PDB file of C-alpha atoms in Angstrom:
ATOM      1  CA  UNK A 293       0.000   0.000   0.000  1.00  0.00           C
ATOM      2  CA  UNK A 294       1.231   3.539  -0.663  1.00  0.00           C
ATOM      3  CA  UNK A 295       2.234   5.796   2.233  1.00  0.00           C
ATOM      4  CA  UNK A 296      -0.462   8.190   3.378  1.00  0.00           C
ATOM      5  CA  UNK A 297      -0.496  11.754   4.628  1.00  0.00           C
ATOM      6  CA  UNK A 298      -2.732  13.063   7.392  1.00  0.00           C
ATOM      7  CA  UNK A 299      -4.202  16.549   7.375  1.00  0.00           C
ATOM      8  CA  UNK A 300      -4.779  18.883  10.303  1.00  0.00           C
ATOM      9  CA  UNK A 301      -8.425  19.553  11.113  1.00  0.00           C
ATOM     10  CA  UNK A 302      -7.830  21.363  14.424  1.00  0.00           C
ATOM     11  CA  UNK A 303      -4.812  22.918  16.078  1.00  0.00           C
ATOM     12  CA  UNK A 304      -4.656  24.890  19.286  1.00  0.00           C
ATOM     13  CA  UNK A 305      -1.875  26.207  21.507  1.00  0.00           C
ATOM     14  CA  UNK A 306       1.683  24.881  21.509  1.00  0.00           C
ATOM     15  CA  UNK A 307       2.045  22.107  18.902  1.00  0.00           C
ATOM     16  CA  UNK A 308       5.450  21.244  17.423  1.00  0.00           C
ATOM     17  CA  UNK A 309       6.748  18.633  15.001  1.00  0.00           C
ATOM     18  CA  UNK A 310       9.994  17.013  13.877  1.00  0.00           C
ATOM     19  CA  UNK A 311      10.967  14.291  11.448  1.00  0.00           C
ATOM     20  CA  UNK A 312      13.171  12.484  13.957  1.00  0.00           C
ATOM     21  CA  UNK A 313      12.767  11.038  17.449  1.00  0.00           C
ATOM     22  CA  UNK A 314      16.158  12.528  18.331  1.00  0.00           C
ATOM     23  CA  UNK A 315      14.905  16.143  18.264  1.00  0.00           C
ATOM     24  CA  UNK A 316      13.921  17.421  21.751  1.00  0.00           C
ATOM     25  CA  UNK A 317      10.584  19.298  21.997  1.00  0.00           C
ATOM     26  CA  UNK A 318      12.248  22.684  22.518  1.00  0.00           C
ATOM     27  CA  UNK A 319      14.000  22.341  19.122  1.00  0.00           C
ATOM     28  CA  UNK A 320      10.939  21.108  17.194  1.00  0.00           C
ATOM     29  CA  UNK A 321       9.252  23.304  14.570  1.00  0.00           C
ATOM     30  CA  UNK A 322       5.900  24.964  15.377  1.00  0.00           C
ATOM     31  CA  UNK A 323       3.188  23.319  13.291  1.00  0.00           C
ATOM     32  CA  UNK A 324       1.194  25.199  10.661  1.00  0.00           C
ATOM     33  CA  UNK A 325      -2.236  24.447   9.219  1.00  0.00           C
ATOM     34  CA  UNK A 326      -0.829  23.224   5.905  1.00  0.00           C
ATOM     35  CA  UNK A 327       1.719  20.828   7.434  1.00  0.00           C
ATOM     36  CA  UNK A 328       1.537  17.312   5.998  1.00  0.00           C
ATOM     37  CA  UNK A 329       1.798  14.561   8.613  1.00  0.00           C
ATOM     38  CA  UNK A 330       3.236  11.286   7.364  1.00  0.00           C
ATOM     39  CA  UNK A 331       5.334   8.324   8.510  1.00  0.00           C
ATOM     40  CA  UNK A 332       8.207   9.435  10.723  1.00  0.00           C
ATOM     41  CA  UNK A 333       6.507  12.625  11.949  1.00  0.00           C
ATOM     42  CA  UNK A 334       6.913  13.231  15.690  1.00  0.00           C
ATOM     43  CA  UNK A 335       4.362  15.525  17.350  1.00  0.00           C
ATOM     44  CA  UNK A 336       4.680  17.282  20.708  1.00  0.00           C
ATOM     45  CA  UNK A 337       1.809  19.169  22.332  1.00  0.00           C
ATOM     46  CA  UNK A 338       2.638  21.603  25.124  1.00  0.00           C
ATOM     47  CA  UNK A 339       0.635  22.307  28.286  1.00  0.00           C
ATOM     48  CA  UNK A 340      -2.107  24.067  26.311  1.00  0.00           C
ATOM     49  CA  UNK A 341      -1.559  22.375  22.952  1.00  0.00           C
ATOM     50  CA  UNK A 342      -3.929  20.052  21.110  1.00  0.00           C
ATOM     51  CA  UNK A 343      -4.165  18.669  17.594  1.00  0.00           C
ATOM     52  CA  UNK A 344      -6.714  16.727  15.565  1.00  0.00           C
ATOM     53  CA  UNK A 345      -5.519  14.733  12.558  1.00  0.00           C
ATOM     54  CA  UNK A 346      -7.642  13.290   9.779  1.00  0.00           C
ATOM     55  CA  UNK A 347      -5.852  10.275   8.337  1.00  0.00           C
ATOM     56  CA  UNK A 348      -8.465   9.850   5.612  1.00  0.00           C
ATOM     57  CA  UNK A 349     -12.193   9.366   5.465  1.00  0.00           C
ATOM     58  CA  UNK A 350     -11.735   6.307   7.712  1.00  0.00           C
ATOM     59  CA  UNK A 351      -9.980   7.565  10.857  1.00  0.00           C
ATOM     60  CA  UNK A 352      -9.068  10.516  13.024  1.00  0.00           C
ATOM     61  CA  UNK A 353      -6.866  11.125  16.064  1.00  0.00           C
ATOM     62  CA  UNK A 354      -7.229  13.847  18.683  1.00  0.00           C
ATOM     63  CA  UNK A 355      -3.940  14.420  20.519  1.00  0.00           C
ATOM     64  CA  UNK A 356      -4.346  16.116  23.886  1.00  0.00           C
ATOM     65  CA  UNK A 357      -2.042  18.389  25.881  1.00  0.00           C
ATOM     66  CA  UNK A 358       1.385  17.267  27.042  1.00  0.00           C
ATOM     67  CA  UNK A 359       1.624  14.460  24.465  1.00  0.00           C
ATOM     68  CA  UNK A 360       4.539  12.914  22.622  1.00  0.00           C
ATOM     69  CA  UNK A 361       3.075  11.136  19.581  1.00  0.00           C
ATOM     70  CA  UNK A 362       4.697   9.631  16.495  1.00  0.00           C
ATOM     71  CA  UNK A 363       3.209   8.411  13.226  1.00  0.00           C
ATOM     72  CA  UNK A 364       5.326   5.283  12.687  1.00  0.00           C
ATOM     73  CA  UNK A 365       3.575   3.893   9.598  1.00  0.00           C
ATOM     74  CA  UNK A 366       0.600   5.015   7.543  1.00  0.00           C
ATOM     75  CA  UNK A 367      -0.536   3.090   4.479  1.00  0.00           C
ATOM     76  CA  UNK A 368      -3.677   3.685   2.512  1.00  0.00           C
ATOM     77  CA  UNK A 369      -5.390   2.694  -0.693  1.00  0.00           C
ATOM     78  CA  UNK A 370      -8.935   3.257  -1.952  1.00  0.00           C
ATOM     79  CA  UNK A 371     -10.512   0.893   0.623  1.00  0.00           C
ATOM     80  CA  UNK A 372      -7.799  -0.037   3.145  1.00  0.00           C
ATOM     81  CA  UNK A 373      -6.014   2.034   5.757  1.00  0.00           C
ATOM     82  CA  UNK A 374      -3.429   0.905   8.332  1.00  0.00           C
ATOM     83  CA  UNK A 375      -1.913   3.308  10.842  1.00  0.00           C
ATOM     84  CA  UNK A 376       0.780   2.471  13.401  1.00  0.00           C
ATOM     85  CA  UNK A 377       1.621   5.126  16.002  1.00  0.00           C
ATOM     86  CA  UNK A 378       3.696   5.506  19.159  1.00  0.00           C
ATOM     87  CA  UNK A 379       2.401   7.362  22.226  1.00  0.00           C
ATOM     88  CA  UNK A 380       5.287   8.081  24.596  1.00  0.00           C
ATOM     89  CA  UNK A 381       3.313  10.335  26.898  1.00  0.00           C
ATOM     90  CA  UNK A 382      -0.090  12.006  27.055  1.00  0.00           C
ATOM     91  CA  UNK A 383      -3.456  11.065  25.629  1.00  0.00           C
ATOM     92  CA  UNK A 384      -4.797  10.276  22.173  1.00  0.00           C
ATOM     93  CA  UNK A 385      -8.424   9.616  21.231  1.00  0.00           C
ATOM     94  CA  UNK A 386      -8.888   7.500  18.118  1.00  0.00           C
ATOM     95  CA  UNK A 387     -12.078   7.249  16.104  1.00  0.00           C
ATOM     96  CA  UNK A 388     -12.362   4.866  13.158  1.00  0.00           C
ATOM     97  CA  UNK A 389     -15.061   4.921  10.493  1.00  0.00           C
ATOM     98  CA  UNK A 390     -14.311   1.811   8.404  1.00  0.00           C
ATOM     99  CA  UNK A 391     -17.932   1.349   7.408  1.00  0.00           C
ATOM    100  CA  UNK A 392     -17.825   4.413   5.172  1.00  0.00           C
ATOM    101  CA  UNK A 393     -17.848   3.343   1.529  1.00  0.00           C
ATOM    102  CA  UNK A 394     -16.872  -0.244   2.366  1.00  0.00           C
ATOM    103  CA  UNK A 395     -13.448   0.680   3.713  1.00  0.00           C
ATOM    104  CA  UNK A 396     -11.321  -1.166   6.256  1.00  0.00           C
ATOM    105  CA  UNK A 397      -9.204   0.613   8.857  1.00  0.00           C
ATOM    106  CA  UNK A 398      -6.728  -0.680  11.436  1.00  0.00           C
ATOM    107  CA  UNK A 399      -5.169   1.634  14.031  1.00  0.00           C
ATOM    108  CA  UNK A 400      -2.341   0.571  16.363  1.00  0.00           C
ATOM    109  CA  UNK A 401      -0.951   2.611  19.274  1.00  0.00           C
ATOM    110  CA  UNK A 402       2.342   1.387  20.767  1.00  0.00           C
ATOM    111  CA  UNK A 403       3.216   2.477  24.321  1.00  0.00           C
ATOM    112  CA  UNK A 404       6.645   2.709  26.029  1.00  0.00           C
ATOM    113  CA  UNK A 405       5.927  -0.501  27.952  1.00  0.00           C
ATOM    114  CA  UNK A 406       6.053  -2.531  24.745  1.00  0.00           C
ATOM    115  CA  UNK A 407       2.278  -2.948  24.599  1.00  0.00           C
ATOM    116  CA  UNK A 408       0.219  -2.479  21.460  1.00  0.00           C
ATOM    117  CA  UNK A 409      -3.389  -1.337  21.426  1.00  0.00           C
ATOM    118  CA  UNK A 410      -5.073  -2.477  18.204  1.00  0.00           C
ATOM    119  CA  UNK A 411      -8.543  -1.505  17.081  1.00  0.00           C
ATOM    120  CA  UNK A 412     -10.795  -2.208  14.151  1.00  0.00           C
ATOM    121  CA  UNK A 413     -14.028  -0.259  13.734  1.00  0.00           C
ATOM    122  CA  UNK A 414     -14.112   1.509  17.083  1.00  0.00           C
ATOM    123  CA  UNK A 415     -13.485   4.563  19.237  1.00  0.00           C
ATOM    124  CA  UNK A 416     -10.998   4.480  22.106  1.00  0.00           C
ATOM    125  CA  UNK A 417      -8.655   6.549  24.264  1.00  0.00           C
ATOM    126  CA  UNK A 418      -5.071   5.609  25.176  1.00  0.00           C
ATOM    127  CA  UNK A 419      -3.219   7.498  27.899  1.00  0.00           C
ATOM    128  CA  UNK A 420       0.506   6.854  28.397  1.00  0.00           C
ATOM    129  CA  UNK A 421       2.304   7.880  31.565  1.00  0.00           C
ATOM    130  CA  UNK A 422       5.854   7.617  30.188  1.00  0.00           C
ATOM    131  CA  UNK A 423       7.608   4.336  30.998  1.00  0.00           C
ATOM    132  CA  UNK A 424       5.454   3.669  34.070  1.00  0.00           C
ATOM    133  CA  UNK A 425       1.893   2.860  33.019  1.00  0.00           C
ATOM    134  CA  UNK A 426      -0.854   3.307  30.451  1.00  0.00           C
ATOM    135  CA  UNK A 427      -4.639   3.092  30.346  1.00  0.00           C
ATOM    136  CA  UNK A 428      -7.107   2.212  27.604  1.00  0.00           C
ATOM    137  CA  UNK A 429     -10.753   3.256  27.567  1.00  0.00           C
ATOM    138  CA  UNK A 430     -13.023   1.668  24.973  1.00  0.00           C
ATOM    139  CA  UNK A 431     -15.809   4.075  24.023  1.00  0.00           C
ATOM    140  CA  UNK A 432     -17.320   1.910  21.284  1.00  0.00           C
ATOM    141  CA  UNK A 433     -16.393  -1.292  19.467  1.00  0.00           C
ATOM    142  CA  UNK A 434     -13.451  -3.580  20.160  1.00  0.00           C
ATOM    143  CA  UNK A 435      -9.886  -2.899  21.277  1.00  0.00           C
ATOM    144  CA  UNK A 436      -7.169  -5.504  21.734  1.00  0.00           C
ATOM    145  CA  UNK A 437      -4.119  -5.041  23.986  1.00  0.00           C
ATOM    146  CA  UNK A 438      -1.104  -7.101  22.906  1.00  0.00           C
ATOM    147  CA  UNK A 439       2.367  -7.667  24.272  1.00  0.00           C
ATOM    148  CA  UNK A 440       4.569  -7.030  21.241  1.00  0.00           C
ATOM    149  CA  UNK A 441       7.500  -8.892  22.816  1.00  0.00           C
ATOM    150  CA  UNK A 442       5.926 -12.342  23.198  1.00  0.00           C
ATOM    151  CA  UNK A 443       3.378 -13.995  20.939  1.00  0.00           C
ATOM    152  CA  UNK A 444       2.361 -16.356  23.750  1.00  0.00           C
ATOM    153  CA  UNK A 445       1.032 -13.470  25.838  1.00  0.00           C
ATOM    154  CA  UNK A 446      -2.718 -13.682  26.357  1.00  0.00           C
ATOM    155  CA  UNK A 447      -4.358 -10.791  24.591  1.00  0.00           C
ATOM    156  CA  UNK A 448      -6.914  -8.700  26.417  1.00  0.00           C
ATOM    157  CA  UNK A 449      -9.953  -7.683  24.378  1.00  0.00           C
ATOM    158  CA  UNK A 450     -12.143  -4.796  25.551  1.00  0.00           C
ATOM    159  CA  UNK A 451     -15.574  -4.364  24.002  1.00  0.00           C
ATOM    160  CA  UNK A 452     -18.330  -1.811  24.351  1.00  0.00           C
ATOM    161  CA  UNK A 453     -21.471  -1.590  22.280  1.00  0.00           C
ATOM    162  CA  UNK A 454     -22.792   1.742  21.081  1.00  0.00           C
ATOM    163  CA  UNK A 455     -25.619   3.302  23.020  1.00  0.00           C
TER     164      UNK A 455
END
């Protein structure tokens, strides 16, 4: 699948980006409304910063204040979309709309603890507290938490029906 680019649908306060994990937040570039977000983009939101990204017609991410978020991979075609991200700190709310025009979307959030949160057709919130802990709240649909280090790890599936 070809690499995709996300667009900015909302930006507020201190939001900065870089194209490398090695750039500290204070040396990142302030984001502008026409900035293209693609694989390898690192996003930092300050104390009063927030950002909403539209990955395509099938998914969106709202990145809250104090977040360190990276778009690791983003592939898309006419009907399929796969997004892999890393949340080092802060909160991200993901909303998928795979039912639109017969599309399929998969969204993965990796946390510093080596855990992956994978969703298909859902809405969920992941909050990472650096290397110490993370939480997942399923708002609608199904979310799976996986240990990316060991395939034998029992996966935890969280479900919530709409309504």
